[in-house]
XYZ file of C-alpha atoms in Angstrom:
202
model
C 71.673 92.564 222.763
C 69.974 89.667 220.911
C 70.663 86.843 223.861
C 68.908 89.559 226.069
C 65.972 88.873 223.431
C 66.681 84.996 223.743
C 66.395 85.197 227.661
C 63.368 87.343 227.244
C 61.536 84.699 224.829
C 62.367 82.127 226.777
C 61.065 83.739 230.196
C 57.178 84.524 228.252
C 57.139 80.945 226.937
C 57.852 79.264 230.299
C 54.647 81.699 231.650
C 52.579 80.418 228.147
C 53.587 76.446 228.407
C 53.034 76.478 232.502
C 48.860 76.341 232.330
C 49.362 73.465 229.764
C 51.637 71.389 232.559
C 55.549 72.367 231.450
C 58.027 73.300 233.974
C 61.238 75.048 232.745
C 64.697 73.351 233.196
C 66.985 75.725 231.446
C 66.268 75.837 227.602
C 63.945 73.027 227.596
C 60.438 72.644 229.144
C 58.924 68.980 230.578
C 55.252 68.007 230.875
C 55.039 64.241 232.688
C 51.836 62.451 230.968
C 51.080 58.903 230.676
C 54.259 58.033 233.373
C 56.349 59.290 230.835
C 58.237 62.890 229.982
C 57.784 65.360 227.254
C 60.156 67.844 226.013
C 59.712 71.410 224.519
C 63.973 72.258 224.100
C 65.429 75.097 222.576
C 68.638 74.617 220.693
C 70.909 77.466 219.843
C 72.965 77.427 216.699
C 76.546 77.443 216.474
C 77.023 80.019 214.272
C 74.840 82.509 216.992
C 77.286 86.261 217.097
C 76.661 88.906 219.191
C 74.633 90.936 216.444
C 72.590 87.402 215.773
C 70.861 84.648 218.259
C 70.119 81.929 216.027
C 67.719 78.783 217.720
C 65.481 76.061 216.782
C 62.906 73.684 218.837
C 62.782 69.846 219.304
C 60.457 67.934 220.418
C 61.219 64.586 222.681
C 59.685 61.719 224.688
C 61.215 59.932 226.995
C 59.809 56.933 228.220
C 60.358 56.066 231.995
C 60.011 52.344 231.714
C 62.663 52.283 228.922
C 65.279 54.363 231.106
C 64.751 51.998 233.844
C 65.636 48.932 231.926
C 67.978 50.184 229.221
C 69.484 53.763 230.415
C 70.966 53.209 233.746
C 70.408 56.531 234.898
C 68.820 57.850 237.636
C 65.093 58.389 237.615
C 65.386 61.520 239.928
C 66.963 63.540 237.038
C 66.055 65.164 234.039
C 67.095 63.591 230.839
C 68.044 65.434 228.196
C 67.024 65.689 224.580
C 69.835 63.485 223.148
C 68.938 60.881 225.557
C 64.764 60.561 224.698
C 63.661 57.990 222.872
C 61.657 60.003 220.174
C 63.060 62.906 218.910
C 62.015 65.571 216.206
C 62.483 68.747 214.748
C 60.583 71.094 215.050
C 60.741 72.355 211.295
C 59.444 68.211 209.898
C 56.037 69.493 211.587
C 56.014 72.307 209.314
C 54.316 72.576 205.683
C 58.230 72.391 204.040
C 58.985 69.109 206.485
C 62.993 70.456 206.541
C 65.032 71.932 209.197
C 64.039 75.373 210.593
C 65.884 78.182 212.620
C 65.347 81.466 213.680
C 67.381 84.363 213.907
C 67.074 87.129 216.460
C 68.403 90.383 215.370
C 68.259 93.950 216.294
C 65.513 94.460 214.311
C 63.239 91.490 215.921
C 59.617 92.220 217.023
C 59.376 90.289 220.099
C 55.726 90.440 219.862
C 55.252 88.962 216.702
C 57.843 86.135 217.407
C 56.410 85.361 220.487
C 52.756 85.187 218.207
C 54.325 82.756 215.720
C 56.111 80.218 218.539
C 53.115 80.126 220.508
C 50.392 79.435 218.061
C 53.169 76.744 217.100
C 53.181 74.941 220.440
C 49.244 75.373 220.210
C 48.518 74.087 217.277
C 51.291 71.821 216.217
C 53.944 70.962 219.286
C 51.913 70.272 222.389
C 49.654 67.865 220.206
C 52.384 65.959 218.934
C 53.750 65.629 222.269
C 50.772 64.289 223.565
C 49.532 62.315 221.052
C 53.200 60.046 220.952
C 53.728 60.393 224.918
C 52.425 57.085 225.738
C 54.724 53.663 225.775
C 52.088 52.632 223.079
C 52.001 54.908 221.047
C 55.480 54.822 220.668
C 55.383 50.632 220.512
C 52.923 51.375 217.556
C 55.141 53.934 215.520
C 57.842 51.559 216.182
C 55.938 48.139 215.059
C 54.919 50.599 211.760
C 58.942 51.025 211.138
C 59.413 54.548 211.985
C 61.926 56.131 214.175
C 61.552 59.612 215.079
C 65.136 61.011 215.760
C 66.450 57.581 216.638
C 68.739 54.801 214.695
C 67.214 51.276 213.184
C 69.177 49.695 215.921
C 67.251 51.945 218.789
C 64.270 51.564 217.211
C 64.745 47.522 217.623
C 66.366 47.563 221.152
C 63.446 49.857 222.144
C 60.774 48.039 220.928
C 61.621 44.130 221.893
C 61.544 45.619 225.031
C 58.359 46.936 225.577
C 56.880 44.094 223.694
C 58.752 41.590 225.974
C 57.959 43.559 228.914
C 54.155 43.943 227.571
C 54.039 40.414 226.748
C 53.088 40.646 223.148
C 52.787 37.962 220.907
C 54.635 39.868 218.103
C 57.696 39.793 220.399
C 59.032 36.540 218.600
C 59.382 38.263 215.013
C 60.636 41.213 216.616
C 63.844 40.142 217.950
C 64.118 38.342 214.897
C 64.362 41.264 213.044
C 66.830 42.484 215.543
C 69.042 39.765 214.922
C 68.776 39.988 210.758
C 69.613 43.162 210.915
C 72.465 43.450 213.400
C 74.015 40.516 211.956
C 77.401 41.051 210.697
C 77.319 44.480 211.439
C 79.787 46.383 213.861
C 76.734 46.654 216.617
C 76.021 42.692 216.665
C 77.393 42.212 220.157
C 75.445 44.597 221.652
C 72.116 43.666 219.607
C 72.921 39.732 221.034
C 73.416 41.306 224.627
C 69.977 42.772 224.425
C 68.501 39.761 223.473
C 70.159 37.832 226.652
C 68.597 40.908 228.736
C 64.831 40.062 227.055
C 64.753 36.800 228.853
C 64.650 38.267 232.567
C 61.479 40.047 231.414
C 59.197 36.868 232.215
């Protein structure tokens, strides 16, 4: 059966990822770097049959000092890749920069899947990873205006808070910005709640 495939792919890329510092947690694989957590997570498709597994990969960061001050959850646990702060697809790494799946059928060579998603990780996943893991890297990407995997509005919350926290001089425009663009909008409460939070960061 295909998921028996699935189960079996997962099982030799928890052995590969393990030297590199991942530990498996179901379909997704953390490394802890730079105080903060990386994610290797394997999604499975909705349309996946019994004749067909069909998966792709993301990719996520989650910061620790964000969760403590924003996400209310408990540090003890592992989050999950809705709830990192920087999220991406595996297929925008790839040449094509568009959505990418695999399918798992019976006539899948384990072998030469297995060849293609590790030289992946190698060569493309676990530097990506590591390269954005830090709180400022991430500050950077998000002073620059991008926001892997998260909305304008997360992007903002996210990064008056590290500035704030960081005491950055920048912090000023920032919020700003926040405040431009939440005004009027349906999310302008919460953006003006955030702001109240900033000032206990002293």
């Amino acid at each position: 059966m295909t998921i028996d495939k699935y189960k079996l792919i997962l099982s030799f890329v928890s052995e590969y990822l393990e030297p590199f510092g991942f530990k498996r947690k179901g379909n997704t694989f953390y490394i802890l770097k730079n105080n903060n957590l990386g994610l290797i997570n394997f999604q499975k498709s909705s349309k996946c049959s019994k004749k067909a597994t069909i998966f792709t990969i993301n990719l996520g960061i989650s910061s620790t000092l964000l969760r403590k001050l924003l996400n209310n959850d408990s540090l003890k646990l592992k989050p999950d890749i809705d709830d990192c702060h920087w999220k991406k697809r595996i297929g925008f790494l790839l040449p094509q920069k568009q959505d990418y799946w695999w399918e798992i059928n019976s006539n899948t060579s384990i072998d030469s899947l297995l060849v293609e998603l590790t030289t992946l990780f190698s060569t493309l996943v676990i530097p990506e990873i590591i390269n954005n893991i830090a709180d400022e890297c991430l500050e950077q990407q998000w002073i620059q205006g991008e926001s892997a995997g998260i909305t304008e509005l997360q992007r903002l919350i996210y990064l008056t808070t590290l500035l704030k926290v960081g005491k950055r001089n920048n912090v000023i425009q920032e919020i700003d910005n926040l405040r431009r663009f939440s005004k009027g909008k349906a999310f302008e409460w919460t953006a003006m709640e955030h702001i109240k939070e900033l000032e206990k960061y002293v």
